[in-house]
């Protein structure tokens, strides 16, 4: 590892035989935001930029845009339960790029700066993006972030981690966030490329995130997706995400 | 009529100074726009009011507006040929000139919206053919070149070179479908997006075409009225009647389509669509757009054009044209901004907006947008560029002199239509303004 980090620029390979996927078990998530902060660190996201967020929801919400969602608590703050006492409900929904197979962002990008690798990762070439933000208009999940002004960092904050990482000549990870381009969760392509897991998976204290290869029938993600009842967000839009969610299985009190 | 000639001469001399002031004002506004753009290049798009929820704003909606404006002129000029509407012929060159200026300004309007404007050539180097934006850039370029060629041909024809007549006719047959294609492709930038319930309707392309005709005809009407007031352009009563008819019909179809879209969303009651519609319906935070579209840009101009007592008022056509433009602009704001305001997934804390403010949250539930002075500056600067192109083009092409008559003899009804004004043109040196 250490020797690889010393290079000025890393070059990664696509693994076309694989299809990377992530399963998030919403039974386990406690809404601690460790994954979101870890993501911020490893990707050097400026203040006010979040590639990964942990939303406070009622159990099993947001699977569909057609079913009426529970009205969020008036405060709009995190960790506030839904419903009225004593019938309160609370669950968490970590949301980052859903790495869609039929990604609207890939379809609309005029310059092919956003592209989907054969292994399922949706990436952005920061050197090619013209910053038109059409992909942000196209994304149903609101997970794309535009770098409006370069961003500011907390005093003594993080100054970048890792090296520039190229895939097929595309700059898909860079420690210094470039101004004027769109950015988003990359499934930690630069870590997966050297056999590590995405940093949110690594950092989740509850093991709620599982990462692996869907083409391998024996992998944990395959098991969870095929037999565990994993679902996708807004699946009726046909985007076919590679991020799956295990719905909350505990008994949900009926609305009174 | 002799006194009329003298009066015109006097008018021409009087207006020599105002044109200098007009150019000075335009240059000033364009300089402001350029300064604003330089500031934006330095700061980044943080200089604008756009953020991560409402990520398109004044630039894109004004772009869509100018694309729409470019329709009217070309459609009118082409209709004059294709459908043989002779009364529209005096507006041919003015219409195509305004179309060329609009499409040029619309193309430029995209550039300040880009985070990396100097990479714009990537659209041609690495085009992604599934993106409506690539098709739009292509058709905008083609349309711009086409309108220049059309203008050249029409100018030749107006100068009496009869061999250009057939060419002008062929171009008219290309221009009409080209204009419709341009607006459809621009509409599909929005209409194809499954993530935006507000946009994702098959009505979008027809709606764009008809609102483009409405705003474009209104603009050409306004330009012709201005040219008549301060220049020597003449707008015969028959032409006025056609313009009035064009505005009335396209406005009615436009409002019908918007209304049909509202009804569909109301009836369906799907949460994502209703969340958007509630924003613009009365009592919603964006309901001022609703009133702008239906009353200011709908009922009032329709009354001005249809109610017999009102339509005889001298300024009714001009005022109706201005209000129609206001209404279509409100529709563009409604389309672009409101489409962004409600993300599909809205749970606490909401979406990160991409700015850090220690006193408030970096997250928002429902998007907010108000343009900054940088955005206003750039948009006004480019609008001034439009006015400059039209003014320079108008004088250079001498539209004030001979647009009224088609000396090719192609049009035999016009001289009679223009009989009241025509005499004062004879022998008049083309010194406007």
Tab-separated table of C-alpha atoms in Angstrom, chain B residues 189-413:
chain	number	residue	atom	x	y	z
B	189	UNK	CA	-33.653	18.810	-22.246
B	190	UNK	CA	-36.324	19.154	-19.582
B	191	UNK	CA	-39.161	16.908	-20.682
B	192	UNK	CA	-37.194	13.648	-20.761
B	193	UNK	CA	-36.095	13.772	-17.132
B	194	UNK	CA	-37.778	11.130	-14.997
B	195	UNK	CA	-36.426	12.713	-11.854
B	196	UNK	CA	-38.518	15.870	-12.244
B	197	UNK	CA	-42.246	15.280	-12.087
B	198	UNK	CA	-42.755	18.894	-13.145
B	199	UNK	CA	-40.883	18.432	-16.413
B	200	UNK	CA	-41.549	14.851	-17.329
B	201	UNK	CA	-44.529	15.294	-19.625
B	202	UNK	CA	-44.903	14.594	-23.321
B	203	UNK	CA	-46.631	17.976	-23.571
B	204	UNK	CA	-43.289	19.688	-23.058
B	205	UNK	CA	-42.224	19.794	-26.726
B	206	UNK	CA	-45.574	21.053	-28.116
B	207	UNK	CA	-45.796	23.506	-25.233
B	208	UNK	CA	-42.328	24.837	-26.014
B	209	UNK	CA	-43.147	25.202	-29.680
B	210	UNK	CA	-46.342	27.117	-29.048
B	211	UNK	CA	-44.925	29.338	-26.314
B	212	UNK	CA	-41.968	29.977	-28.606
B	213	UNK	CA	-44.303	31.114	-31.373
B	214	UNK	CA	-46.185	33.279	-28.887
B	215	UNK	CA	-43.102	34.987	-27.457
B	216	UNK	CA	-41.335	35.200	-30.797
B	217	UNK	CA	-44.270	36.839	-32.563
B	218	UNK	CA	-44.731	39.185	-29.617
B	219	UNK	CA	-41.072	40.188	-29.875
B	220	UNK	CA	-41.209	40.810	-33.624
B	221	UNK	CA	-44.416	42.805	-33.110
B	222	UNK	CA	-42.678	44.902	-30.518
B	223	UNK	CA	-39.609	45.432	-32.702
B	224	UNK	CA	-41.796	46.411	-35.641
B	225	UNK	CA	-43.762	48.858	-33.502
B	226	UNK	CA	-40.540	50.370	-32.175
B	227	UNK	CA	-39.150	50.610	-35.694
B	228	UNK	CA	-42.365	52.254	-36.797
B	229	UNK	CA	-42.292	54.730	-33.936
B	230	UNK	CA	-38.627	55.742	-34.133
B	231	UNK	CA	-37.631	54.602	-37.575
B	232	UNK	CA	-39.298	54.506	-40.925
B	233	UNK	CA	-40.557	51.010	-40.772
B	234	UNK	CA	-44.187	50.678	-41.658
B	235	UNK	CA	-46.624	48.194	-40.298
B	236	UNK	CA	-49.707	48.010	-42.534
B	237	UNK	CA	-53.085	47.331	-40.889
B	238	UNK	CA	-53.328	43.937	-42.569
B	239	UNK	CA	-49.984	42.917	-41.047
B	240	UNK	CA	-51.156	44.135	-37.655
B	241	UNK	CA	-54.239	41.971	-37.979
B	242	UNK	CA	-52.100	38.909	-38.670
B	243	UNK	CA	-49.805	39.664	-35.749
B	244	UNK	CA	-52.775	40.106	-33.462
B	245	UNK	CA	-54.212	36.801	-34.698
B	246	UNK	CA	-50.908	34.959	-34.227
B	247	UNK	CA	-50.621	36.243	-30.662
B	248	UNK	CA	-54.220	35.410	-29.762
B	249	UNK	CA	-54.169	31.887	-31.187
B	250	UNK	CA	-50.750	30.892	-29.829
B	251	UNK	CA	-51.606	32.356	-26.429
B	252	UNK	CA	-54.856	30.413	-26.255
B	253	UNK	CA	-53.135	27.154	-27.239
B	254	UNK	CA	-50.320	27.866	-24.772
B	255	UNK	CA	-52.685	28.461	-21.872
B	256	UNK	CA	-54.758	25.455	-22.907
B	257	UNK	CA	-51.718	23.184	-22.737
B	258	UNK	CA	-50.508	24.572	-19.424
B	259	UNK	CA	-54.035	24.167	-18.059
B	260	UNK	CA	-54.297	20.609	-19.367
B	261	UNK	CA	-51.026	19.811	-17.604
B	262	UNK	CA	-52.317	21.308	-14.340
B	263	UNK	CA	-55.536	19.300	-14.561
B	264	UNK	CA	-53.642	16.061	-15.147
B	265	UNK	CA	-51.487	16.660	-12.098
B	266	UNK	CA	-54.419	17.711	-9.926
B	267	UNK	CA	-56.502	14.727	-10.887
B	268	UNK	CA	-53.686	12.206	-10.509
B	269	UNK	CA	-52.709	13.468	-7.061
B	270	UNK	CA	-49.308	11.815	-7.164
B	271	UNK	CA	-47.207	13.192	-4.328
B	272	UNK	CA	-44.200	14.290	-6.382
B	273	UNK	CA	-46.288	16.090	-8.993
B	274	UNK	CA	-48.668	17.627	-6.468
B	275	UNK	CA	-45.794	18.922	-4.367
B	276	UNK	CA	-44.627	20.884	-7.411
B	277	UNK	CA	-48.043	22.079	-8.495
B	278	UNK	CA	-48.941	23.316	-5.018
B	279	UNK	CA	-45.976	25.666	-5.181
B	280	UNK	CA	-47.437	27.637	-8.078
B	281	UNK	CA	-51.162	27.375	-7.449
B	282	UNK	CA	-52.745	30.280	-5.523
B	283	UNK	CA	-51.525	30.309	-1.902
B	284	UNK	CA	-48.307	28.569	-2.866
B	285	UNK	CA	-44.969	30.363	-2.373
B	286	UNK	CA	-44.505	30.727	-6.144
B	287	UNK	CA	-48.109	31.666	-6.941
B	288	UNK	CA	-46.995	35.055	-8.293
B	289	UNK	CA	-45.857	33.075	-11.336
B	290	UNK	CA	-49.355	31.683	-11.703
B	291	UNK	CA	-50.856	35.195	-11.709
B	292	UNK	CA	-48.157	36.468	-14.069
B	293	UNK	CA	-48.900	33.686	-16.480
B	294	UNK	CA	-52.689	33.566	-16.365
B	295	UNK	CA	-53.686	37.164	-15.645
B	296	UNK	CA	-50.818	39.504	-16.596
B	297	UNK	CA	-49.657	37.384	-19.509
B	298	UNK	CA	-52.991	35.760	-20.327
B	299	UNK	CA	-56.308	37.390	-19.539
B	300	UNK	CA	-55.149	41.025	-19.853
B	301	UNK	CA	-53.453	40.753	-23.268
B	302	UNK	CA	-56.313	38.606	-24.564
B	303	UNK	CA	-58.759	41.285	-23.475
B	304	UNK	CA	-56.615	43.960	-25.130
B	305	UNK	CA	-56.612	42.047	-28.383
B	306	UNK	CA	-60.176	40.742	-28.406
B	307	UNK	CA	-62.509	43.220	-26.685
B	308	UNK	CA	-63.598	45.593	-29.482
B	309	UNK	CA	-63.389	48.735	-27.382
B	310	UNK	CA	-59.918	47.867	-26.052
B	311	UNK	CA	-58.405	46.661	-29.288
B	312	UNK	CA	-59.086	50.025	-30.913
B	313	UNK	CA	-56.887	51.769	-28.349
B	314	UNK	CA	-53.677	52.933	-30.031
B	315	UNK	CA	-51.191	51.074	-27.863
B	316	UNK	CA	-53.159	47.892	-27.353
B	317	UNK	CA	-51.098	45.680	-29.653
B	318	UNK	CA	-47.797	46.843	-28.192
B	319	UNK	CA	-48.927	46.486	-24.586
B	320	UNK	CA	-50.372	43.050	-25.320
B	321	UNK	CA	-47.060	42.006	-26.901
B	322	UNK	CA	-45.101	43.154	-23.841
B	323	UNK	CA	-47.498	41.319	-21.507
B	324	UNK	CA	-47.271	38.172	-23.626
B	325	UNK	CA	-43.490	38.293	-23.215
B	326	UNK	CA	-43.905	38.729	-19.442
B	327	UNK	CA	-46.223	35.732	-19.351
B	328	UNK	CA	-43.859	33.485	-21.302
B	329	UNK	CA	-40.934	34.573	-19.148
B	330	UNK	CA	-42.969	33.689	-16.044
B	331	UNK	CA	-43.613	30.306	-17.614
B	332	UNK	CA	-39.873	29.807	-18.090
B	333	UNK	CA	-39.186	30.688	-14.443
B	334	UNK	CA	-41.967	28.347	-13.394
B	335	UNK	CA	-40.566	25.581	-15.529
B	336	UNK	CA	-36.901	25.748	-14.571
B	337	UNK	CA	-36.840	26.982	-10.984
B	338	UNK	CA	-39.982	25.325	-9.653
B	339	UNK	CA	-38.880	22.065	-11.262
B	340	UNK	CA	-35.908	22.051	-8.930
B	341	UNK	CA	-37.457	23.295	-5.707
B	342	UNK	CA	-38.804	19.965	-4.435
B	343	UNK	CA	-36.309	17.090	-4.534
B	344	UNK	CA	-37.896	13.633	-4.805
B	345	UNK	CA	-36.360	12.489	-1.533
B	346	UNK	CA	-37.007	14.921	1.303
B	347	UNK	CA	-36.161	13.772	4.777
B	348	UNK	CA	-34.333	15.607	7.531
B	349	UNK	CA	-31.865	17.186	7.279
B	350	UNK	CA	-32.617	17.604	3.564
B	351	UNK	CA	-30.083	18.186	0.817
B	352	UNK	CA	-26.697	19.747	1.379
B	353	UNK	CA	-26.724	22.968	-0.613
B	354	UNK	CA	-22.993	23.355	-1.022
B	355	UNK	CA	-22.272	26.454	1.013
B	356	UNK	CA	-21.192	26.729	4.578
B	357	UNK	CA	-22.809	29.317	6.762
B	358	UNK	CA	-21.976	29.128	10.435
B	359	UNK	CA	-25.242	30.741	11.511
B	360	UNK	CA	-27.608	28.586	9.464
B	361	UNK	CA	-27.765	25.015	8.274
B	362	UNK	CA	-25.899	23.725	5.247
B	363	UNK	CA	-28.997	21.674	4.504
B	364	UNK	CA	-32.295	22.655	2.978
B	365	UNK	CA	-35.539	20.764	2.554
B	366	UNK	CA	-37.124	22.832	-0.159
B	367	UNK	CA	-34.865	24.715	-2.511
B	368	UNK	CA	-34.681	28.499	-2.536
B	369	UNK	CA	-33.347	30.687	-5.276
B	370	UNK	CA	-32.853	34.355	-5.790
B	371	UNK	CA	-30.450	35.553	-8.466
B	372	UNK	CA	-27.444	37.674	-7.542
B	373	UNK	CA	-26.343	40.872	-9.246
B	374	UNK	CA	-23.738	38.898	-11.140
B	375	UNK	CA	-26.509	36.888	-12.763
B	376	UNK	CA	-28.668	39.939	-13.469
B	377	UNK	CA	-25.625	41.721	-14.895
B	378	UNK	CA	-24.723	38.925	-17.276
B	379	UNK	CA	-28.313	38.406	-18.410
B	380	UNK	CA	-28.866	42.137	-18.949
B	381	UNK	CA	-25.514	42.412	-20.716
B	382	UNK	CA	-26.464	39.659	-23.130
B	383	UNK	CA	-29.909	41.201	-23.618
B	384	UNK	CA	-28.121	44.447	-24.502
B	385	UNK	CA	-26.090	42.436	-26.993
B	386	UNK	CA	-29.352	41.297	-28.554
B	387	UNK	CA	-30.552	44.902	-28.788
B	388	UNK	CA	-27.219	45.921	-30.306
B	389	UNK	CA	-27.318	43.205	-32.948
B	390	UNK	CA	-30.878	44.124	-33.874
B	391	UNK	CA	-30.158	47.864	-34.006
B	392	UNK	CA	-26.980	47.472	-36.040
B	393	UNK	CA	-28.611	44.883	-38.271
B	394	UNK	CA	-31.680	47.036	-38.789
B	395	UNK	CA	-29.616	50.001	-39.941
B	396	UNK	CA	-27.097	47.981	-41.917
B	397	UNK	CA	-29.776	46.066	-43.791
B	398	UNK	CA	-31.756	49.274	-44.265
B	399	UNK	CA	-34.903	47.592	-43.084
B	400	UNK	CA	-36.513	50.967	-42.553
B	401	UNK	CA	-36.387	51.720	-46.220
B	402	UNK	CA	-37.499	48.872	-48.346
B	403	UNK	CA	-38.807	46.147	-46.117
B	404	UNK	CA	-42.244	47.470	-46.840
B	405	UNK	CA	-42.113	46.716	-50.501
B	406	UNK	CA	-40.734	43.623	-52.082
B	407	UNK	CA	-39.316	45.136	-55.277
B	408	UNK	CA	-39.131	41.739	-56.874
B	409	UNK	CA	-42.773	42.210	-57.657
B	410	UNK	CA	-43.297	38.984	-55.840
B	411	UNK	CA	-45.859	40.648	-53.708
B	412	UNK	CA	-48.417	42.698	-55.499
B	413	UNK	CA	-50.799	43.536	-52.703
